[in-house]
Amino acid sequence: MSNQIKKYPIIEVNNLKTWFPIKRGVLSRTVGYIRAVDIAGLYINRGETLGLVGESGCGKTTFGRTLSGLEKPRTGEMFFYGKNILDLSRRELRELRKKMQIIFQDPLSSLNPRMNVLDIVTEGLAEFGKIEGTREDHAKRLMNEVGLDNDAIYRYPHEFSGGQRQRINIARAIALRPDFIICDEPVSALDVSVQAQVINLLMDLRDTYNLSYLFISHDLSVVSAISNRVAVMYLGRIVESGLTGDVINNSKHPYTKALINAVPEPGHYQKERIVLKGEMPSPSAPPSGCMFHTRCPEVMEICRKQEPKETMSGIHQVWCHLY
Ligand code: SF4
């Protein structure tokens, strides 16, 4: 895809806050909130992959779960093809499930061990009355699409390797011919040698079916391999976003630079050495001003007091007082 400027957004998010109440005492009073996600704006075009990257615990998985309806936001809007998901009726939400799917990190625990592959990958088709011919026909076609043998459909999840199990998860996700798939750390649990194969499969399927992905990962090198654009998340907020090449080769935010620095091949992306100090603060008590100021090697006085505003250069956005 050559143009990633907002054009045909399949997903659009505005002022989305997924906060979890902290309850205390016998009366279970709300004494605060864990501010897991706080996104001012984000979009994903049709056929585009947006990579969402950040350390573990930064809120990226909660954002994926919010988009897919597994978590309820406190406020905000989430549009799918221009319709606010939060306004949909139960029937409309059920229809949405056909068009939006999710692939989870752990390929084993996301598959029912008592079901064979045939039942797993055709369950959604049967539920929505989409079986034409036999379930076997559908299951075999799906096996072909994800690079598994036809006789895999008669076996159970424990009989496969991690990479094969993730292929089964992908087969289940594409069975209903969705337009949008949330890939939540889909290769993190796999051997490095298998990761590239699964990413190549996801890219092939994206090109064949014009799929859009939200690709969530803590690993910037994995995200950059598949994404058209990248958004970097810290403590629930986007701190930098742009075309993958711009964010990797011309990163602005000190946090992005630190993430790039953590990529195993030093100097592959850039030579500047920045090391992150300390732990990420708790999302229940985020720092004042810039949320990154407690760890930032370039912190200034203003950073402790004032939240940085968005600075834009083309579609490259950054939230930092340095710019
Ligand atoms: Fe660092 Fe200040 Fe920029 Fe935050 S605003 S990333 S503390 S320089």
XYZ file of C-alpha atoms and ligand atoms in Angstrom:
331
model
C 0.000 0.000 0.000
C 1.611 3.222 -1.090
C -0.510 5.827 0.661
C -1.127 5.495 4.353
C -2.651 8.954 4.869
C -6.142 8.586 6.321
C -8.133 7.643 3.263
C -10.477 4.702 3.678
C -10.437 4.098 7.417
C -11.864 0.787 8.469
C -11.106 1.666 12.118
C -11.194 5.082 13.688
C -10.825 5.814 17.397
C -11.443 9.119 19.176
C -10.737 10.038 22.802
C -10.833 6.423 23.876
C -10.260 5.777 27.562
C -10.265 2.254 28.953
C -9.909 2.780 32.677
C -10.440 0.115 35.325
C -11.807 1.238 38.713
C -9.764 0.496 41.834
C -12.226 -0.565 44.573
C -11.481 -0.429 48.285
C -13.253 -1.063 51.593
C -16.340 -3.028 52.566
C -18.497 -0.765 50.452
C -16.224 -1.357 47.494
C -15.818 2.359 46.827
C -13.968 3.488 43.708
C -10.807 5.177 44.973
C -9.036 5.614 41.653
C -8.561 4.208 38.189
C -5.992 2.175 36.330
C -5.693 4.241 33.172
C -4.828 1.427 30.808
C -5.716 3.176 27.530
C -6.025 6.878 26.766
C -5.900 7.417 23.000
C -6.818 10.796 21.517
C -7.052 9.562 17.935
C -6.014 6.649 15.738
C -7.099 5.159 12.418
C -6.390 2.117 10.262
C -7.050 2.205 6.524
C -8.489 -0.661 4.519
C -5.694 -3.049 3.530
C -3.261 -1.417 5.932
C -1.327 -2.827 8.883
C -0.870 -0.565 11.857
C 1.804 -1.809 14.238
C 1.253 -0.942 17.881
C 4.442 -1.253 19.891
C 5.469 -0.637 23.488
C 6.767 -2.384 26.578
C 4.676 -5.014 28.228
C 2.031 -3.408 30.444
C 1.791 -0.241 28.315
C -1.869 -0.863 27.437
C -1.558 -2.161 23.885
C -3.283 -5.486 24.583
C -6.054 -3.700 26.491
C -6.552 -1.479 23.458
C -6.874 -4.544 21.208
C -9.330 -6.108 23.641
C -11.320 -2.863 23.770
C -11.548 -2.697 19.985
C -12.734 -6.288 19.836
C -15.385 -5.716 22.504
C -13.687 -7.788 25.216
C -13.224 -4.677 27.391
C -15.626 -1.784 27.759
C -14.174 1.725 27.512
C -15.105 4.394 30.037
C -15.507 7.018 27.321
C -14.720 7.540 23.662
C -15.720 6.433 20.208
C -14.613 3.453 18.109
C -15.798 3.457 14.516
C -15.797 0.414 12.281
C -16.634 1.378 8.693
C -17.950 4.671 10.089
C -20.330 3.098 12.654
C -19.640 3.607 16.339
C -19.171 0.099 17.744
C -20.343 1.308 21.150
C -23.755 2.232 19.714
C -24.383 -1.112 18.033
C -27.235 -3.383 19.063
C -26.566 -6.959 20.162
C -27.555 -8.201 16.695
C -25.266 -5.695 14.966
C -22.405 -6.674 17.281
C -22.904 -10.302 16.312
C -22.672 -9.314 12.642
C -19.512 -7.356 13.445
C -17.880 -10.589 14.651
C -17.902 -11.808 11.043
C -15.893 -8.812 9.904
C -13.548 -8.372 12.874
C -11.475 -11.188 14.350
C -8.673 -11.507 16.881
C -5.584 -13.742 17.035
C -4.150 -14.175 20.531
C -0.579 -14.537 21.704
C -0.678 -18.054 23.114
C -1.619 -20.417 20.290
C -2.300 -23.351 22.634
C -4.529 -21.792 25.276
C -6.650 -20.075 22.619
C -7.603 -23.449 21.091
C -10.088 -25.781 22.785
C -8.087 -28.974 23.516
C -11.220 -31.138 23.216
C -12.077 -30.007 19.708
C -10.342 -31.248 16.598
C -9.110 -28.785 14.000
C -12.095 -29.466 11.752
C -14.494 -28.257 14.456
C -12.248 -25.397 15.576
C -11.828 -23.745 12.192
C -15.423 -24.241 11.024
C -17.156 -23.352 14.310
C -17.784 -19.734 13.258
C -18.964 -20.762 9.788
C -21.491 -23.172 11.319
C -22.659 -20.565 13.860
C -23.367 -18.050 11.109
C -24.901 -20.597 8.724
C -22.105 -20.185 6.193
C -21.383 -23.858 5.494
C -21.785 -24.645 1.800
C -20.953 -28.238 0.964
C -19.379 -29.999 3.933
C -17.437 -28.773 6.954
C -14.548 -30.947 5.739
C -14.399 -29.021 2.454
C -14.195 -25.696 4.274
C -11.642 -26.968 6.780
C -9.389 -28.407 4.061
C -9.541 -25.178 2.072
C -8.525 -23.258 5.202
C -5.647 -25.681 5.843
C -4.380 -25.011 2.319
C -4.584 -21.285 2.904
C -2.458 -21.445 6.060
C 0.025 -24.021 4.762
C -1.085 -27.138 6.677
C -1.865 -30.603 5.308
C -5.469 -31.625 4.729
C -5.300 -34.457 7.267
C -4.513 -31.889 9.996
C -8.270 -31.335 10.304
C -8.733 -34.671 12.103
C -6.068 -33.947 14.738
C -6.173 -32.097 18.076
C -4.259 -28.930 19.157
C -1.740 -30.775 21.361
C -0.529 -32.764 18.323
C 0.925 -29.645 16.656
C 3.973 -27.440 17.155
C 3.560 -23.833 18.338
C 3.903 -22.459 14.809
C 1.347 -24.931 13.438
C -1.074 -24.079 16.235
C -0.791 -20.394 15.367
C -1.576 -21.324 11.739
C -4.741 -23.029 13.026
C -5.637 -19.863 14.937
C -5.117 -17.869 11.756
C -7.291 -20.338 9.798
C -10.061 -19.861 12.351
C -9.657 -16.080 12.163
C -9.967 -15.931 8.357
C -12.754 -18.532 8.071
C -15.535 -15.931 7.986
C -13.599 -13.754 5.537
C -13.146 -10.811 7.911
C -11.921 -7.390 6.823
C -10.016 -6.586 10.007
C -7.929 -8.764 12.332
C -6.402 -7.769 15.650
C -3.137 -9.698 15.970
C -2.184 -9.567 19.646
C 1.486 -10.567 19.956
C 0.829 -13.414 17.473
C 4.465 -14.511 17.200
C 5.827 -13.678 20.670
C 5.420 -17.240 21.952
C 7.106 -18.762 18.884
C 10.719 -19.631 18.131
C 12.505 -16.911 16.184
C 12.887 -19.275 13.209
C 9.105 -19.752 13.038
C 8.193 -16.099 13.609
C 9.203 -15.054 10.081
C 7.100 -17.849 8.530
C 3.973 -16.779 10.432
C 4.562 -13.113 9.579
C 4.977 -14.019 5.897
C 1.711 -15.962 6.049
C -0.095 -12.970 7.581
C 1.319 -10.692 4.863
C 0.257 -13.094 2.090
C -3.272 -13.283 3.502
C -3.402 -9.491 3.845
C -2.470 -9.066 0.200
C -4.838 -11.795 -1.018
C -7.897 -10.625 0.910
C -7.111 -6.907 1.351
C -7.140 -7.427 5.101
C -6.382 -4.722 7.639
C -4.421 -5.588 10.760
C -3.769 -4.044 14.108
C -0.480 -5.802 14.844
C 0.403 -5.583 18.525
C 3.893 -6.451 19.721
C 6.544 -5.446 22.242
C 9.177 -6.185 19.577
C 9.827 -3.284 17.218
C 11.747 -5.444 14.738
C 8.726 -7.768 14.384
C 6.318 -4.831 14.071
C 8.444 -3.113 11.445
C 8.567 -6.283 9.328
C 4.815 -6.264 8.675
C 3.478 -2.753 9.359
C 2.773 0.086 6.951
C 2.541 2.494 9.850
C 3.682 2.237 13.462
C 2.237 3.775 16.626
C 4.393 3.753 19.752
C 2.519 3.487 23.046
C 3.646 4.447 26.537
C 1.419 4.241 29.608
C -1.712 3.944 27.485
C -0.940 6.874 25.193
C 0.457 7.138 21.702
C 3.750 9.074 21.899
C 4.833 8.794 18.249
C 3.292 7.496 15.040
C 4.002 7.575 11.349
C 5.054 5.529 8.362
C 7.186 2.611 9.500
C 10.302 3.857 7.695
C 9.967 7.342 9.215
C 9.445 6.076 12.755
C 12.344 3.604 12.517
C 14.882 5.666 10.598
C 13.923 9.131 11.764
C 12.485 8.524 15.223
C 11.828 11.627 17.290
C 10.544 10.583 20.690
C 13.194 9.511 23.239
C 11.041 6.482 24.109
C 10.925 5.323 20.479
C 14.695 5.786 20.268
C 15.123 3.633 23.368
C 12.907 0.902 21.896
C 14.920 0.950 18.667
C 18.048 0.733 20.733
C 16.730 -2.454 22.334
C 16.512 -4.216 18.953
C 19.062 -7.089 19.123
C 21.202 -5.839 16.207
C 22.763 -2.611 17.527
C 23.364 -0.080 14.810
C 20.949 -1.796 12.464
C 18.487 1.050 12.720
C 20.497 3.866 14.280
C 23.712 4.315 16.141
C 22.592 6.650 18.937
C 22.681 4.737 22.221
C 19.860 5.475 24.647
C 19.214 3.266 27.639
C 15.894 3.324 29.465
C 16.161 3.894 33.203
C 13.817 2.318 35.751
C 10.418 0.718 35.473
C 7.330 2.020 33.755
C 5.246 3.963 36.351
C 1.927 2.519 37.480
C -1.012 3.451 35.240
C -2.995 4.048 38.459
C -0.684 6.968 39.352
C 0.732 8.324 36.087
C 3.375 11.065 36.369
C 2.411 14.698 35.837
C 3.352 16.518 32.635
C 4.943 14.170 30.133
C 4.295 10.630 31.331
C 7.761 9.583 30.186
C 9.629 12.260 32.185
C 10.614 9.888 35.037
C 12.702 7.821 32.602
C 13.560 10.234 29.839
C 17.284 10.917 29.252
C 16.384 14.299 27.748
C 13.957 15.498 30.423
C 13.593 19.282 30.858
C 11.853 21.327 33.552
C 8.758 21.885 31.417
C 8.358 18.115 30.959
C 7.513 17.617 34.654
C 4.708 20.198 34.559
C 3.175 20.335 31.132
C 1.801 17.584 28.979
C 3.337 17.789 25.484
C 1.053 18.543 22.557
C 1.117 16.786 19.218
C 3.679 17.990 16.681
C 3.181 16.915 13.083
C 5.406 16.648 10.072
C 3.316 15.128 7.278
C 1.742 12.112 8.927
C 4.640 11.703 11.347
C 3.286 12.680 14.772
C 5.185 13.083 18.013
C 4.211 14.160 21.516
C 7.358 15.650 23.072
C 8.523 19.117 24.204
C 11.717 18.719 22.207
C 9.737 19.415 19.027
Fe 11.434 13.502 27.369
Fe 10.349 15.858 27.858
Fe 10.045 14.739 25.475
Fe 8.799 13.762 27.578
S 8.477 15.747 26.678
S 9.845 12.604 26.029
S 10.308 14.062 29.178
S 11.952 15.430 26.389
